CSV table of C-alpha atoms in Angstrom, one decimal:
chain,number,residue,atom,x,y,z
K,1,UNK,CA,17.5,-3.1,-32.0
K,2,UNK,CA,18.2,0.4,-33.5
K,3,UNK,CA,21.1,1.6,-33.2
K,4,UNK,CA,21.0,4.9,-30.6
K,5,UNK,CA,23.4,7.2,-32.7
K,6,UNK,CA,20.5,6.8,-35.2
K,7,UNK,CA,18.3,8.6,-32.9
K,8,UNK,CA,20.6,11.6,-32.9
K,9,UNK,CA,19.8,15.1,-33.9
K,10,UNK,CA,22.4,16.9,-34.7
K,11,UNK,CA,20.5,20.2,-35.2
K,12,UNK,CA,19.7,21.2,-31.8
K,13,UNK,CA,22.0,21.1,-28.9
K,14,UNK,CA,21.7,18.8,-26.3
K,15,UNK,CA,22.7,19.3,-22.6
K,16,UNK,CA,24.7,16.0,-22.1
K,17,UNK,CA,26.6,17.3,-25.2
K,18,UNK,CA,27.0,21.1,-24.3
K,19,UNK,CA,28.4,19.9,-20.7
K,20,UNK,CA,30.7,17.4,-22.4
K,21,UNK,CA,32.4,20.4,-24.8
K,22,UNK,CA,32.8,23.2,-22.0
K,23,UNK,CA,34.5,20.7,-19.9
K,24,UNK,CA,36.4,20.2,-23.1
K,25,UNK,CA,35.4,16.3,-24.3
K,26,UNK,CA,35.3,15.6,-28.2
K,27,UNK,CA,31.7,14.3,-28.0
K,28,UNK,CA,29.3,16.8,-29.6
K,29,UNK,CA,28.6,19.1,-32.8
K,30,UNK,CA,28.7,22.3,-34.1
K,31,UNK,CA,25.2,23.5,-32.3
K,32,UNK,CA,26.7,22.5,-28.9
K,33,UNK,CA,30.0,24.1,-29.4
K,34,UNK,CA,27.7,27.4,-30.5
K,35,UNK,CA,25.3,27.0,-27.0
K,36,UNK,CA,28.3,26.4,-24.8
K,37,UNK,CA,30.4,29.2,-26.5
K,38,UNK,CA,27.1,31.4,-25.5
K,39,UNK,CA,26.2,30.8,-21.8
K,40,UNK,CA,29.9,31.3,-21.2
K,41,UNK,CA,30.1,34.6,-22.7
K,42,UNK,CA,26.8,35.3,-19.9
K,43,UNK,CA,28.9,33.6,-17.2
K,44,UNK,CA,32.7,32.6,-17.6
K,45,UNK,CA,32.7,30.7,-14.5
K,46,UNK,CA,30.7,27.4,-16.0
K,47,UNK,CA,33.2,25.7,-16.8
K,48,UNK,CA,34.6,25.7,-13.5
K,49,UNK,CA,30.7,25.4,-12.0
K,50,UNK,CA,30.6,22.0,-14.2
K,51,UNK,CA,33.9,20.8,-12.4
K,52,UNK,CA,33.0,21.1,-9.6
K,53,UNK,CA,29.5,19.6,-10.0
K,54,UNK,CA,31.4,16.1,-11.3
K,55,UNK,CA,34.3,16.6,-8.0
K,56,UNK,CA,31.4,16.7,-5.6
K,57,UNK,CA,30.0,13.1,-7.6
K,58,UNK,CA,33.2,12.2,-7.2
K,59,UNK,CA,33.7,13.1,-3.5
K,60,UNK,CA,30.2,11.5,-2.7
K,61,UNK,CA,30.8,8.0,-4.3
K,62,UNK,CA,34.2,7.6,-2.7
K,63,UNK,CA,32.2,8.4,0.6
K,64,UNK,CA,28.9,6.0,0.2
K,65,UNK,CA,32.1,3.3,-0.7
K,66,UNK,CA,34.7,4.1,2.2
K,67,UNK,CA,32.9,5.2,4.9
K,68,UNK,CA,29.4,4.2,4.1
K,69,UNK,CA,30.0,0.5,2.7
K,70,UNK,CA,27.5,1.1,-0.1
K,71,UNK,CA,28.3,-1.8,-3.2
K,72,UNK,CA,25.3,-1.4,-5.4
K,73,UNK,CA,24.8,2.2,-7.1
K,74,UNK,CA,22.4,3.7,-9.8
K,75,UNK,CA,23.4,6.8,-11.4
K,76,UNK,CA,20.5,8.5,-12.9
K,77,UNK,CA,21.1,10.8,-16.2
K,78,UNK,CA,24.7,9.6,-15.9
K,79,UNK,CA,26.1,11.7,-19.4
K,80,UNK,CA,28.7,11.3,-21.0
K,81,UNK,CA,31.5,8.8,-19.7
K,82,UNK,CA,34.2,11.6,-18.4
K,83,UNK,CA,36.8,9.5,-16.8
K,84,UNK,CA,37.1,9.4,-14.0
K,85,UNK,CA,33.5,7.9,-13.9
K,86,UNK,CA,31.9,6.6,-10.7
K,87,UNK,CA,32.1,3.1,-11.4
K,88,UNK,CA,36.1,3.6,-11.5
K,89,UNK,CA,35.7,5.9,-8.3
K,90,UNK,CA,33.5,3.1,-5.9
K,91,UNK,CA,35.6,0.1,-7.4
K,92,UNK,CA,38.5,1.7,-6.7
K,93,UNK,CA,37.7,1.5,-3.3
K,94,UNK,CA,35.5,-1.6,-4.0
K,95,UNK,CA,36.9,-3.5,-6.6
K,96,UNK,CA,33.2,-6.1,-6.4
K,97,UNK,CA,31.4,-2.7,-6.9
K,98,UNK,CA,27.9,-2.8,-9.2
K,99,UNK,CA,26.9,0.6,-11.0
K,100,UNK,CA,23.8,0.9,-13.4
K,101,UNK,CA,24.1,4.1,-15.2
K,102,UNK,CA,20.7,5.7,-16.4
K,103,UNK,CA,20.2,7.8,-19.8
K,104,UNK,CA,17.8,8.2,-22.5
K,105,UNK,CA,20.6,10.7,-24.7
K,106,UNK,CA,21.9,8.7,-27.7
K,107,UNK,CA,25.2,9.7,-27.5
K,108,UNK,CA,25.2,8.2,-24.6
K,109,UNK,CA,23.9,5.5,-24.9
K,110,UNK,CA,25.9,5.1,-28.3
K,111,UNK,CA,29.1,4.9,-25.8
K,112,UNK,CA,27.2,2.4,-23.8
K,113,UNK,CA,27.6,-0.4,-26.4
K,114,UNK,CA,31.5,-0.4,-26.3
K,115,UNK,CA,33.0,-2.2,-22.9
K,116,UNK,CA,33.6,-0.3,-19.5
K,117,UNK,CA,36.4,0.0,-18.3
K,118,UNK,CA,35.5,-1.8,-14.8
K,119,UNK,CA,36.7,-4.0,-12.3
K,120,UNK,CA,36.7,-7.6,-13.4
K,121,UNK,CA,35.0,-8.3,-9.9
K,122,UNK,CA,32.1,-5.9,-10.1
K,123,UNK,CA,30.0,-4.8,-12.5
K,124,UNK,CA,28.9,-1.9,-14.4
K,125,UNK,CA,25.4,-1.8,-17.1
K,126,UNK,CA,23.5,0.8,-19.2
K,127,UNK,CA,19.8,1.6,-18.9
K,128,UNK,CA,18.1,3.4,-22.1
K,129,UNK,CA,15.5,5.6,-20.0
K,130,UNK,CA,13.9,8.8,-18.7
K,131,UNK,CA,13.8,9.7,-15.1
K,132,UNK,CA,11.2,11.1,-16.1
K,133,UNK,CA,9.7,7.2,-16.2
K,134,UNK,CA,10.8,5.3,-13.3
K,135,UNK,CA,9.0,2.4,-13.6
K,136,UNK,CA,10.9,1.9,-17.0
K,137,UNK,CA,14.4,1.9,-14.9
K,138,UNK,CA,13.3,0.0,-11.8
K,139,UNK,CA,11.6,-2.8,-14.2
K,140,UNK,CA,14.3,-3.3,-16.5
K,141,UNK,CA,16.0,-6.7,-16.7
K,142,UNK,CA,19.2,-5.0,-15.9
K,143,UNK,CA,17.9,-2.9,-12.7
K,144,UNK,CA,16.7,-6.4,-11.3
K,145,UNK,CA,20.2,-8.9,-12.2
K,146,UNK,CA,22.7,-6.3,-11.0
K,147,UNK,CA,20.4,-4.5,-7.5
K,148,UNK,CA,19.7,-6.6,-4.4
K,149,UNK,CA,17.2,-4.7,-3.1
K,150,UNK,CA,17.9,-6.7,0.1
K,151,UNK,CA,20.9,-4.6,0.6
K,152,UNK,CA,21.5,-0.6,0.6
K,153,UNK,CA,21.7,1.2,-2.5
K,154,UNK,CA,23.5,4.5,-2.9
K,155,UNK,CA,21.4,6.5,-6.1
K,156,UNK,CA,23.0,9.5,-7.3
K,157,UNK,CA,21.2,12.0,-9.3
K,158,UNK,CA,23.9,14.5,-10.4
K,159,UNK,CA,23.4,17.7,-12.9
K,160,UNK,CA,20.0,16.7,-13.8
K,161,UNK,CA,17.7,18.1,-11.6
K,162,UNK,CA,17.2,21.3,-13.2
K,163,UNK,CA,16.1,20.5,-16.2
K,164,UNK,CA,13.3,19.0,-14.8
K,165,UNK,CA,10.3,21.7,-14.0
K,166,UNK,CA,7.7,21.3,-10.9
K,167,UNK,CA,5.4,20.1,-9.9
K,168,UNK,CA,7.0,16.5,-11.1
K,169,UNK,CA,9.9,16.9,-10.0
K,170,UNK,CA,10.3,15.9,-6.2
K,171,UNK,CA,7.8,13.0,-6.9
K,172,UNK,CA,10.0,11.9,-9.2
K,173,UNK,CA,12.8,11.4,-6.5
K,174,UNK,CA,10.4,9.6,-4.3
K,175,UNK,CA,9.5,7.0,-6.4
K,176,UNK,CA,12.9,6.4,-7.7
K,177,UNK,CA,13.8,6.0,-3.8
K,178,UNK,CA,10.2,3.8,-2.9
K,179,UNK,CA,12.0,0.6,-4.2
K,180,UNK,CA,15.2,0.9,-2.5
K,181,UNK,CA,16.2,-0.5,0.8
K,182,UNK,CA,16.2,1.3,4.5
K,183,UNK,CA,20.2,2.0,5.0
K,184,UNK,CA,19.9,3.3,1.3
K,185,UNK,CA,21.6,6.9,0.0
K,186,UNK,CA,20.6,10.0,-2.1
K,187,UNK,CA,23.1,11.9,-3.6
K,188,UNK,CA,21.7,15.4,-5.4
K,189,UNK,CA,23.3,18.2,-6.6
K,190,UNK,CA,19.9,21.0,-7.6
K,191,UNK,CA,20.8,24.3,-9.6
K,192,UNK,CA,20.3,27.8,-8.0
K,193,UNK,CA,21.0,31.0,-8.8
K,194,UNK,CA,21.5,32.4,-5.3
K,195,UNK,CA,24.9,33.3,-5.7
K,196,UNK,CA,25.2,34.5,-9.1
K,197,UNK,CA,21.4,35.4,-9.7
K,198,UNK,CA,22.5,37.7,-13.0
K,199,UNK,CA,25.2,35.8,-15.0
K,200,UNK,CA,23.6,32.5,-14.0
K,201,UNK,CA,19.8,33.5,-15.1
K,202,UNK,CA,21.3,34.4,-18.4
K,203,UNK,CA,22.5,31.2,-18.5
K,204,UNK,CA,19.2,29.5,-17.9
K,205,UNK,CA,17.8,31.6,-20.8
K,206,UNK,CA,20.1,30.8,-23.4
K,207,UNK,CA,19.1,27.1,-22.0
K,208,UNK,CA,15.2,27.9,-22.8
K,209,UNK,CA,16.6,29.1,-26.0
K,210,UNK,CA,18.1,25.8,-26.9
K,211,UNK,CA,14.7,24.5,-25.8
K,212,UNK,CA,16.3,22.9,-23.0
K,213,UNK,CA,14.2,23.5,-19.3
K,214,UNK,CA,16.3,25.4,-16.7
K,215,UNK,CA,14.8,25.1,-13.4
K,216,UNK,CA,16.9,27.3,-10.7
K,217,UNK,CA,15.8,26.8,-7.0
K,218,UNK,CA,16.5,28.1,-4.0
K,219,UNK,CA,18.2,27.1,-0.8
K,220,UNK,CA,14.9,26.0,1.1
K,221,UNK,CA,13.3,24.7,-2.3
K,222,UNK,CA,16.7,22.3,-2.8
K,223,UNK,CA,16.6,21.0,1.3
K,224,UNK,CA,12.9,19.9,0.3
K,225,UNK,CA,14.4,17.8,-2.0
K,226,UNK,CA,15.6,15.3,0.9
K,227,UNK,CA,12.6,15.6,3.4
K,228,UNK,CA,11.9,12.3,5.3
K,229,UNK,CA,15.6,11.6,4.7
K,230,UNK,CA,18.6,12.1,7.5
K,231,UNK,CA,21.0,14.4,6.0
K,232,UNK,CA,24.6,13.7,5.9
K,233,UNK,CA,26.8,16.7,7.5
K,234,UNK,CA,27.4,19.6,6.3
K,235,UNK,CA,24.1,19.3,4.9
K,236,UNK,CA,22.3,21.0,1.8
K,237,UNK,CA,25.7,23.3,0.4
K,238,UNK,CA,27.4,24.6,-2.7
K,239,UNK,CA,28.7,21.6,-3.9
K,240,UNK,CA,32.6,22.8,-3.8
K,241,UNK,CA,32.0,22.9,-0.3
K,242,UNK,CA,30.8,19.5,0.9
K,243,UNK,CA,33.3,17.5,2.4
K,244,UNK,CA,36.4,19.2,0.4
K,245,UNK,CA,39.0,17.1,0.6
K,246,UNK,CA,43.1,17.4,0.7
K,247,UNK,CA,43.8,20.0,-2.0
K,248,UNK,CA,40.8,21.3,-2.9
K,249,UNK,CA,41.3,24.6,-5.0
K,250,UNK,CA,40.2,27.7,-3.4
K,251,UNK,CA,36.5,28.6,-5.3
K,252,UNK,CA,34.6,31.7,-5.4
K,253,UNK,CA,31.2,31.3,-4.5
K,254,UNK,CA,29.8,33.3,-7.2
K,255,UNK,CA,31.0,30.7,-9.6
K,256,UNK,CA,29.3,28.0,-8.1
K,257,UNK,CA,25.3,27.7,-9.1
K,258,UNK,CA,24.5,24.0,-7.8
K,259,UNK,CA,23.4,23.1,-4.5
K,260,UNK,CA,24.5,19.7,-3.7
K,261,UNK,CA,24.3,17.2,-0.4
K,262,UNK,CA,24.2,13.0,0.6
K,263,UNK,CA,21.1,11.8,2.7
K,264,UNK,CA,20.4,8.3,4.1
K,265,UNK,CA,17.3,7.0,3.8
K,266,UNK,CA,16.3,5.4,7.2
């Protein structure tokens, strides 16, 4: 099998590695440093817009866990493994916990072949694939050993949504929720530049510039998103304000371009 770093270009930037050096990881190059140093000269406030995105992943997997009972997860266009990662969030709660993470980025996957760091009692896999395929992730091997599709599933699709442009992307959602059970949950977090239309459209253009898609959408375009679906309260919100928890930092709106909210499917 060929090794995934071997599929890595280290002449273009790639999102999973931009993210990974604003929120100040070691896992990228040169170009990425360069992209990231640019869109935060447009908007100074990503780095603490990418924060947030990952608390509200975090706040949402404790939640399907604790309060939800959800044991099975699959974490599409999971990145790069920033701990704390939601297989350590869930089996912290739920130590027999199961989490597939989803990617096609090699340096991703390339971190996929060492061990992770889980609970002996659950269990935690790498899929090589594009959402952009789903009948690649739900036939894998791997997707069938570690999912009961007899039992709920909690699928979280975090920071990804905007780089992928209509009109494929709300189908894609659907079928990667067809498969899973009744008593299932979506978690989403969808980019907009409602709050910060300037700064953050600047952003997006340095993205197209990277020849990277930047899709921004608005409030009624994101809540489309989970039609069909019940939605969790408070609903379809910036994601710094979904179910904040004990100490949550005070946030400025205007530094917060991601929509974000939990749905069950019924």
């Amino acid at each position: 099998m060929r090794n995934p770093a071997d599929r890595t270009d280290t002449t273009r930037a790639h999102s999973a590695r931009v993210y990974d050096y604003i929120l100040g990881g070691e896992d990228h190059y040169p170009v990425d440093a360069e992209a990231g140093d640019a869109m935060c000269r447009h908007w100074p406030a990503l780095p603490v817009h990418m924060r947030e995105n990952r608390r509200f992943m975090h706040r949402a997997g404790h939640y399907l866990a604790e309060e939800k009972g959800i044991r099975q997860f699959l974490d599409i266009g999971a990145g790069l493994p920033t701990s704390p990662n939601l297989h350590e969030i869930v089996q912290g709660v739920a130590p027999e916990s199961r989490v597939i993470y989803v990617d096609n980025d090699p340096t991703v996957l390339a971190h996929a072949e060492a061990p992770l760091d889980g609970s002996p009692e659950g269990a935690t896999a790498y899929i090589d694939a594009d959402m952009r395929d789903p009948d690649t992730i739900t036939g894998s091997p791997r997707f069938r050993e570690l999912l009961d599709l007899d039992e709920p599933v909690g699928l979280m699709v975090i920071g990804i949504m905007h780089f992928i442009r209509p009109p494929e992307d709300q189908p894609l959602v659907q079928r990667l929720l067809e498969p899973l059970p009744s008593g299932s949950y979506l978690a989403m977090t969808i980019g907009t530049g409602d709050f910060a239309p300037e700064e953050v459209g600047r952003v997006a253009e340095e993205y197209e510039r990277q020849n990277m898609p930047m899709v921004l959408r608005d409030l009624a375009t994101a809540t489309s998103f989970f039609d069909g679906l019940e939605l969790v309260e408070p609903g379809v919100t910036q994601v710094h304000k979904w179910r904040p928890g004990v100490g949550q930092q005070d946030v400025d709106d205007r530094d917060i371009a991601m929509y974000g909210a939990v749905a069950h499917k019924p």
